[in-house]
Coordinates of C-alpha atoms in Angstrom, one line a residue:
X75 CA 8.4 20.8 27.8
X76 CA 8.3 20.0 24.1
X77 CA 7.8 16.5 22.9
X78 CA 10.3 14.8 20.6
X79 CA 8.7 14.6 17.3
X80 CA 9.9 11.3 15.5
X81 CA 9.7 10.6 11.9
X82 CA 9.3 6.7 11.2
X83 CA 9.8 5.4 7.6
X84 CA 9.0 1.8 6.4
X85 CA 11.3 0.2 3.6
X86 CA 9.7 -1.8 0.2
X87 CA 12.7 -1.7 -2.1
X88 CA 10.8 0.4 -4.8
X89 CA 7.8 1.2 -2.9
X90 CA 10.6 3.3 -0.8
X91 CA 9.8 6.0 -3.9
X92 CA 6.4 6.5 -2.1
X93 CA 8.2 7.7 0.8
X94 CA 11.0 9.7 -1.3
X95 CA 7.8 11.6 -2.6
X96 CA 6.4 12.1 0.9
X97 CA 9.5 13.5 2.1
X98 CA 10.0 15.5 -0.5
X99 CA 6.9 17.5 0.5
X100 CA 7.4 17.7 4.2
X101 CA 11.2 19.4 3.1
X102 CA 8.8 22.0 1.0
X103 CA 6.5 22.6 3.8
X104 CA 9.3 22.8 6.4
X105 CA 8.0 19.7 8.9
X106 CA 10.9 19.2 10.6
X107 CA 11.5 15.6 13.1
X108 CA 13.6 15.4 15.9
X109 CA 14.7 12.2 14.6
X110 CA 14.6 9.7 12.1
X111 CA 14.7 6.2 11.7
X112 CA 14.5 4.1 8.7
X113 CA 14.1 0.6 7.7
X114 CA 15.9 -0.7 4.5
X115 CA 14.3 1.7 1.3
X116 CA 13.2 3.9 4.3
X117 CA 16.8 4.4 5.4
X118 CA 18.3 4.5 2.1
X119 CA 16.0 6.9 0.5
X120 CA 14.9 8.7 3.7
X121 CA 18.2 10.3 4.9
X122 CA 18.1 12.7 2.0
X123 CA 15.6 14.3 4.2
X124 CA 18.4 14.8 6.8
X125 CA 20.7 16.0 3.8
X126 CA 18.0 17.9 2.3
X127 CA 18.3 16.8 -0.7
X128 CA 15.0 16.9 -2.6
X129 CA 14.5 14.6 -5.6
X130 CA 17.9 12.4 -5.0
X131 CA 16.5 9.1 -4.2
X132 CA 13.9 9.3 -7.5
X133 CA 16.7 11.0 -10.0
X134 CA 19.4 8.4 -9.5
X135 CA 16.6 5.5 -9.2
X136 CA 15.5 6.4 -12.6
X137 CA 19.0 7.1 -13.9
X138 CA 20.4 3.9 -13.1
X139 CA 17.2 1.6 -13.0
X140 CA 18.4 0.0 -16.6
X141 CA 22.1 -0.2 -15.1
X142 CA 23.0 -3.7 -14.5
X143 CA 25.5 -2.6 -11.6
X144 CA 22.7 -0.8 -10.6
X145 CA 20.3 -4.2 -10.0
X146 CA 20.3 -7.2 -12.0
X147 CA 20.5 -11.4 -12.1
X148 CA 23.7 -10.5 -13.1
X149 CA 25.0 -8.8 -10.0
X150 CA 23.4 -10.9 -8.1
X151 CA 25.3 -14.2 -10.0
X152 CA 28.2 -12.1 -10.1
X153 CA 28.6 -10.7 -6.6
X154 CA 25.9 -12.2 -4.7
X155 CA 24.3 -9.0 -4.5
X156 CA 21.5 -8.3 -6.6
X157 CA 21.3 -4.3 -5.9
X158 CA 25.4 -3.9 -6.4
X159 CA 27.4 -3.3 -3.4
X160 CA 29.9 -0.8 -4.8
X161 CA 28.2 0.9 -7.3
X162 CA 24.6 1.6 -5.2
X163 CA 26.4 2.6 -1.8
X164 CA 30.0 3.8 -2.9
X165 CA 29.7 4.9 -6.6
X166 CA 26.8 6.4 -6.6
X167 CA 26.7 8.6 -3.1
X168 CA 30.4 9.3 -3.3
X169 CA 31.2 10.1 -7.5
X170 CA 28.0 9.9 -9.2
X171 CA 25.2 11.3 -7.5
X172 CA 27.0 12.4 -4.0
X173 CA 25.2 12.6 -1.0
X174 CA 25.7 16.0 1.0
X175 CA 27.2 15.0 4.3
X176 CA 28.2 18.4 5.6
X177 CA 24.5 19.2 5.6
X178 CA 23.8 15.5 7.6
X179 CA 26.4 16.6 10.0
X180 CA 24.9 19.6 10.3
X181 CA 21.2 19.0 10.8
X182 CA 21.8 17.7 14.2
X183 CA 19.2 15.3 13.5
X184 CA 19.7 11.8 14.9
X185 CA 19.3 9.1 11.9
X186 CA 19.2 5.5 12.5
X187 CA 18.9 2.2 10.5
X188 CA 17.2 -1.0 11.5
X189 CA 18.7 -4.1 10.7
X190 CA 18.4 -7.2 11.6
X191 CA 21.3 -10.1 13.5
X192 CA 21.6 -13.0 11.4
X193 CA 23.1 -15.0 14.8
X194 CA 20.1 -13.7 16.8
X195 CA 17.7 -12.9 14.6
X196 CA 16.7 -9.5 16.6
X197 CA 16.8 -6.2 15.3
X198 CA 20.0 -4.1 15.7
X199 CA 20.1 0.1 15.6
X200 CA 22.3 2.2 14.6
X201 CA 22.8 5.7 14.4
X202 CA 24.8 7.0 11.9
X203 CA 27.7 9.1 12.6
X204 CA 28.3 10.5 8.5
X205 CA 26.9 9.8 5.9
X206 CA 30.1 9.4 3.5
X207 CA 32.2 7.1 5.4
X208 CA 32.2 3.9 3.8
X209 CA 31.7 2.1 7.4
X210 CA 28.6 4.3 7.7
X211 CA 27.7 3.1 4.1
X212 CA 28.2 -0.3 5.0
X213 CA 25.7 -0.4 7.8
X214 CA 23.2 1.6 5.2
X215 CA 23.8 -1.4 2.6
X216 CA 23.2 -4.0 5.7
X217 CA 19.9 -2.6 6.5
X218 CA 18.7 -2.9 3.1
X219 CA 20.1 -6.1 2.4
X220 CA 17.0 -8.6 1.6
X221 CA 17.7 -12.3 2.0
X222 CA 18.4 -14.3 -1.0
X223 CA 19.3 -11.3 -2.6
X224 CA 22.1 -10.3 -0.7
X225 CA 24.8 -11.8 1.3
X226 CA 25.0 -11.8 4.6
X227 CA 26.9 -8.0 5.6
X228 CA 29.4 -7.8 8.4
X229 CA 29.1 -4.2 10.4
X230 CA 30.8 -3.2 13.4
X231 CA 30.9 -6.5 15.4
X232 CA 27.5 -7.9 13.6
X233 CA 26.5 -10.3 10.8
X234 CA 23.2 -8.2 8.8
X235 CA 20.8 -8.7 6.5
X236 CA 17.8 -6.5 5.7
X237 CA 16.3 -4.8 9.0
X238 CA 12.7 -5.7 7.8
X239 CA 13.3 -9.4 9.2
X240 CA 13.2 -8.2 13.0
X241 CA 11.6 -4.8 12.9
X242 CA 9.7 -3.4 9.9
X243 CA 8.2 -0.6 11.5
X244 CA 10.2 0.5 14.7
X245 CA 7.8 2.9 16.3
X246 CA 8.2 1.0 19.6
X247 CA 11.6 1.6 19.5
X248 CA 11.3 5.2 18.7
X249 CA 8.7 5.8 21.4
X250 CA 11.8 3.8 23.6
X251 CA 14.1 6.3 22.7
X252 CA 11.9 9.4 23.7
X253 CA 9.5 10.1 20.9
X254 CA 6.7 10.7 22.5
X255 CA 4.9 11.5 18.7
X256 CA 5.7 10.2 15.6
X257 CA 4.9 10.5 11.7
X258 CA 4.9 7.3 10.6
X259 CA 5.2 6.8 6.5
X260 CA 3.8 3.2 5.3
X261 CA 4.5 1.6 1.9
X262 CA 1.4 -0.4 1.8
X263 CA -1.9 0.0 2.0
X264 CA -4.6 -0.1 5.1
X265 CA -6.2 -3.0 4.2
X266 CA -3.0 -5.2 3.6
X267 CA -2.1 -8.0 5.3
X268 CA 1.0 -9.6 5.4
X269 CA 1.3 -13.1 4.6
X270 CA 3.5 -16.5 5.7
X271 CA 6.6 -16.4 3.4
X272 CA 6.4 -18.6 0.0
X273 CA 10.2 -18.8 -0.2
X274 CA 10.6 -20.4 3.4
X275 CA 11.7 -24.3 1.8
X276 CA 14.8 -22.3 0.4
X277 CA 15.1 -19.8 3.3
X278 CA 15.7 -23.3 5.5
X279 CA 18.2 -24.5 3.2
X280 CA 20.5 -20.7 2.3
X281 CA 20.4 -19.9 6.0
X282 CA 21.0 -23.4 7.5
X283 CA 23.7 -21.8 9.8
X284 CA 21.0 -19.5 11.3
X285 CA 18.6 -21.5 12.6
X286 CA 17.4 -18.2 14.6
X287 CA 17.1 -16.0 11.7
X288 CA 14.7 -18.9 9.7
X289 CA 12.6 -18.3 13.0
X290 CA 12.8 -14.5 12.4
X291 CA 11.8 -14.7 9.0
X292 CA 9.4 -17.9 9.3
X293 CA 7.3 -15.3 11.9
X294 CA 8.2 -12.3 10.3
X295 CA 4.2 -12.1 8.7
X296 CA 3.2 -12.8 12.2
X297 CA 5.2 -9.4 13.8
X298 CA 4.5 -7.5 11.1
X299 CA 0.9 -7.3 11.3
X300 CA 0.7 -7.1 15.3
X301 CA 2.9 -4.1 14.4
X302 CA 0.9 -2.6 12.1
X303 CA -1.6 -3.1 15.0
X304 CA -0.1 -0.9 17.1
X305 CA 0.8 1.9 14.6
X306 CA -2.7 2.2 14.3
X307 CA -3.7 2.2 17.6
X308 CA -1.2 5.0 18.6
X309 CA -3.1 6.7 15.5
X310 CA -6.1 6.6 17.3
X311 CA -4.5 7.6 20.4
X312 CA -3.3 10.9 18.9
X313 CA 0.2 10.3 19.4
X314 CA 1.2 9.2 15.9
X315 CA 0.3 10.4 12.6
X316 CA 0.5 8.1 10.0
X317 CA 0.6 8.5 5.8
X318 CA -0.1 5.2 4.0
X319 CA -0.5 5.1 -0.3
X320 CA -3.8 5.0 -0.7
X321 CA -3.8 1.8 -2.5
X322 CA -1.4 -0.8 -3.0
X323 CA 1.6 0.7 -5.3
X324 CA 2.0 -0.4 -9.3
X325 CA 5.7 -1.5 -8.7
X326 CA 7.4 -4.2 -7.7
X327 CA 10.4 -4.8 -5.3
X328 CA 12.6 -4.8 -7.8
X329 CA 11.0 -3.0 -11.1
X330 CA 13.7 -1.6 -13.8
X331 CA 10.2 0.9 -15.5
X332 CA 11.1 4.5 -14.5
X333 CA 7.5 5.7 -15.5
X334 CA 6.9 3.3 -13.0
X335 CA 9.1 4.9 -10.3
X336 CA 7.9 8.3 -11.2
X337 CA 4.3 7.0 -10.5
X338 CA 5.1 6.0 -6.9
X339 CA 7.0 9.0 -6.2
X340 CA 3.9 11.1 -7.2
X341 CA 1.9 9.4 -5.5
X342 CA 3.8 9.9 -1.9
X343 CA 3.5 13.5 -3.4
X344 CA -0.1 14.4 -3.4
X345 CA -0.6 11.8 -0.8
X346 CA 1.4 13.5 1.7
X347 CA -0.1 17.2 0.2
X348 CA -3.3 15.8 0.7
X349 CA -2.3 15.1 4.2
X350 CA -0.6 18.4 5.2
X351 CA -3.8 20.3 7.0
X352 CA -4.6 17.2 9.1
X353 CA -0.4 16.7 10.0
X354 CA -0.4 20.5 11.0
X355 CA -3.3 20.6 13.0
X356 CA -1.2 17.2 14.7
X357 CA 2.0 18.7 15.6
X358 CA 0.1 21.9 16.6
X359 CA -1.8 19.6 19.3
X360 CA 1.2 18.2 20.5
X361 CA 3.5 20.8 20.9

């Protein structure tokens, strides 16, 4: 019996343009996952490669970088949001740069987002139904909600914030829902490390309310590098393959510089080009 081939993407706001270049590649070369899962930029970028549509994430990143609906202080001061609610995951997929949701439904690929419980402070996933419905779009804008930036997004029966809090990497998870072999796409470097949290004094104070989500986040360097850990120890075990930038990225969460942007992107590019004899020679082992 075939394995379940799973395709695992880690978020980064703008490092996420790593990915959309990675992606963009495997759509050329025809890799096709079972499934998908995403985490904040890896969800909101990495569905297009259940739409199949190549380029999206960097030509509406660049088009709207400048856009201060787009992401700006003033949205943020404004609405609370800093990435704009309505015109990033309304205006833009629906009028302005729509996302193909027949093809979604189409696929018959399962897509899910990570995000995290502000009450609990675990991670919650969800697999989308559409990709045009503006419930569906609301739990897309949860996941990629960061703290401090964002306020707090109610979805379904859940108060969300960004699903990197609880769960930056799922690959537990996806091996829990029957992947037995996953790609796994990285936004950072191999020899990065994460670190405690500098903003924690005013994490305490903004998320008073929460006192489980301060524990999330207060840890969240802690998780994240056991699960880095383990990515590469199913990498060694042959049942993951994993594509990392091969240094860290020249952009930063939030960077309005489209050369910038186009950098990242090509570098996801040949990096996952680079990778493509080693990734076949993977799924031809486990198949």
């Amino acid at each position: 019996m075939k394995q379940k081939l799973g395709l695992v993407m880690e978020g980064g706001a703008m490092r996420g343009l790593f990915t959309a270049g990675v992606i963009d590649v495997f759509m050329e070369e025809g890799i096709r996952a079972d499934g998908v899962i995403g985490v904040s930029a890896g969800a909101t970028f990495g569905c297009n490669y259940v739409t199949q549509q190549k380029g999206r994430p960097l030509r509406y990143c660049t088009r709207f970088c400048r856009d201060p609906r787009f992401c700006s202080t003033a949205s943020l001061l404004l609405t609370g949001d800093m990435f704009g609610a309505e015109f990033c995951y309304h205006t833009i997929p629906e009028v302005l740069d729509p996302i193909d949701n027949e093809t979604f439904l189409k696929s018959g690929i399962p897509f899910y987002i990570v995000c995290t419980d502000v009450n609990t402070g675990k991670a919650v996933y969800h697999q989308c139904k559409d990709m045009i419905s503006r419930e569906e779009l609301e739990w897309v804008r949860a996941g990629a909600s960061m703290p401090l930036c964002s306020k707090i997004v109610k979805a379904g029966k859940y108060e969300l914030l960004d699903g990197g809090i609880a769960d930056s990497v799922p690959l537990k998870y996806f091996e829990y829902k029957g992947y037995a072999r996953n790609i796994v796409i990285l936004t950072q470097p191999a020899d990065y490390v994460k670190q405690p949290n500098e903003t924690m004094p005013l994490v305490r104070t903004v998320y008073r309310k929460y006192p489980k989500l301060i524990r999330a986040m207060a840890r969240r360097h802690e998780v994240y590098n056991q699960q880095i850990a383990y990515v590469r120890e199913a990498e060694q075990n042959g049942t993951a393959f994993v594509i990392r930038p091969p240094e860290k990225l020249p952009v930063s969460h939030l960077t309005h510089d489209p050369e910038l942007m186009r950098t990242v992107y090509a570098t996801g590019r040949r990096t996952a080009m680079a990778a493509m004899p080693s990734l076949r020679a993977f799924l031809a082992s486990q198949a």
